[in-house]
CSV table of C-alpha atoms in Angstrom, one decimal:
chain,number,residue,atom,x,y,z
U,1,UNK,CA,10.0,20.2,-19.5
U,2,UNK,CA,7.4,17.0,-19.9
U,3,UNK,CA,4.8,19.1,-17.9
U,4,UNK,CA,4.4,15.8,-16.1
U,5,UNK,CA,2.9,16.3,-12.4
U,6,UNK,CA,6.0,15.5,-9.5
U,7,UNK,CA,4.0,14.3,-6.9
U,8,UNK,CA,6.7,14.4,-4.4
U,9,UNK,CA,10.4,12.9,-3.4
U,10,UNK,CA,11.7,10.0,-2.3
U,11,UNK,CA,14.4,9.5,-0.7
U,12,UNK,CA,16.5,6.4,-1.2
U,13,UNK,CA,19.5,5.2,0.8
U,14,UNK,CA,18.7,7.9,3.2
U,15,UNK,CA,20.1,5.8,5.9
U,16,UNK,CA,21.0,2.3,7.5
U,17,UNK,CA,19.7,0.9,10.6
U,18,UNK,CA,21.9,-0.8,13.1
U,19,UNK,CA,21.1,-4.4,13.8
U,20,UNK,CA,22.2,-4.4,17.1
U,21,UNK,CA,21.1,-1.2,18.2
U,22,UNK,CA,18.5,0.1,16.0
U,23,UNK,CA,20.5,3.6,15.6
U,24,UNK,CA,20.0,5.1,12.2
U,25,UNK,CA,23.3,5.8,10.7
U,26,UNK,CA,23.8,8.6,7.5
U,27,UNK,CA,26.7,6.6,5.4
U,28,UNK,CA,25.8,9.5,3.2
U,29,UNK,CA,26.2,12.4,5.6
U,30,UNK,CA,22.9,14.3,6.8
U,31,UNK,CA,20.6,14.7,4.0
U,32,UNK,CA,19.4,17.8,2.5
U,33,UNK,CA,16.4,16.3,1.1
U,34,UNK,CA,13.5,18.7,3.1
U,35,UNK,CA,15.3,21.6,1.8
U,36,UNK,CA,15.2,20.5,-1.7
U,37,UNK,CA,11.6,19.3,-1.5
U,38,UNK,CA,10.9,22.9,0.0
U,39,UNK,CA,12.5,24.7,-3.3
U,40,UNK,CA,10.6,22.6,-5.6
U,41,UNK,CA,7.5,23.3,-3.4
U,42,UNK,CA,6.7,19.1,-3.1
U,43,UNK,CA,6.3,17.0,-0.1
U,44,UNK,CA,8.8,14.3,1.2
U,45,UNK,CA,7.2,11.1,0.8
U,46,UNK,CA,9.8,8.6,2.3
U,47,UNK,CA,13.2,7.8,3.7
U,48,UNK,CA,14.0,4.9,2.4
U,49,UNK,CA,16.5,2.9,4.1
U,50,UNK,CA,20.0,1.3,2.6
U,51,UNK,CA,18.4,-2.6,4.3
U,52,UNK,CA,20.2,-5.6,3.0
U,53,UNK,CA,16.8,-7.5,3.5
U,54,UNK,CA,15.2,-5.7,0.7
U,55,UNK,CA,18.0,-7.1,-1.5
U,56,UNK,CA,17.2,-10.6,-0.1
U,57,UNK,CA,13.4,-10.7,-1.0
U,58,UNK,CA,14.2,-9.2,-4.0
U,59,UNK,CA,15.6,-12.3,-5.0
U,60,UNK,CA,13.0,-14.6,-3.9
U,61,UNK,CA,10.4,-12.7,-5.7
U,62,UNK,CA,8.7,-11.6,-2.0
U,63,UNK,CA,9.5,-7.7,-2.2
U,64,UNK,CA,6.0,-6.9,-2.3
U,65,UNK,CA,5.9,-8.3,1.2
U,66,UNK,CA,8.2,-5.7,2.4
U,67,UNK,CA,6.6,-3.3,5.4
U,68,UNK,CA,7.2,0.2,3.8
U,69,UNK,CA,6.4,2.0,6.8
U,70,UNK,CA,8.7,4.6,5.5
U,71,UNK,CA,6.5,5.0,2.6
U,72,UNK,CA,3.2,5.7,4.4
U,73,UNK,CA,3.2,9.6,3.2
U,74,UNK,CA,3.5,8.7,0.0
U,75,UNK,CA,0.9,6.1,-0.1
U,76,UNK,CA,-1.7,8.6,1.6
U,77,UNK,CA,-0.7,10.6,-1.4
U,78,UNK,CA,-1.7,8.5,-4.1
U,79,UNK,CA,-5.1,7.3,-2.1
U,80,UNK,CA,-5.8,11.0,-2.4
U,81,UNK,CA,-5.6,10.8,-6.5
């Protein structure tokens, strides 16, 4: 409608890692994300975790310190603009 360029989708909440384990758990069921981004014809550019750590450097203005691993398809993306 705002003939606005969707680069791609991102995913957030898409899971929570265990702390003791490192399992990935899907509080929200298994995603259907891949399809979606298939039917708009867009890449997936990150799963972004539910991380209570995020939350916590939030708040002590450090979130840009944050590894976004999880993000690296997207930032190849916008290197490519």
């Amino acid at each position: 409608m705002m003939q606005i360029p969707v680069l791609g989708i991102v995913e957030n909440f898409s899971y929570l890692k265990c702390p003791d384990c490192g399992k990935e758990i899907r509080l929200f069921g298994e995603s259907g994300i891949d399809a979606v981004a298939d039917e708009l014809g867009v890449p997936v550019l990150g799963k972004l975790p539910l991380d209570p750590d995020y939350a916590k450097r939030a708040d002590l203005g450090i979130f840009s310190a944050i590894s976004q691993e999880q993000l690296s398809a997207g930032m190849e993306c916008l290197k490519k603009l």
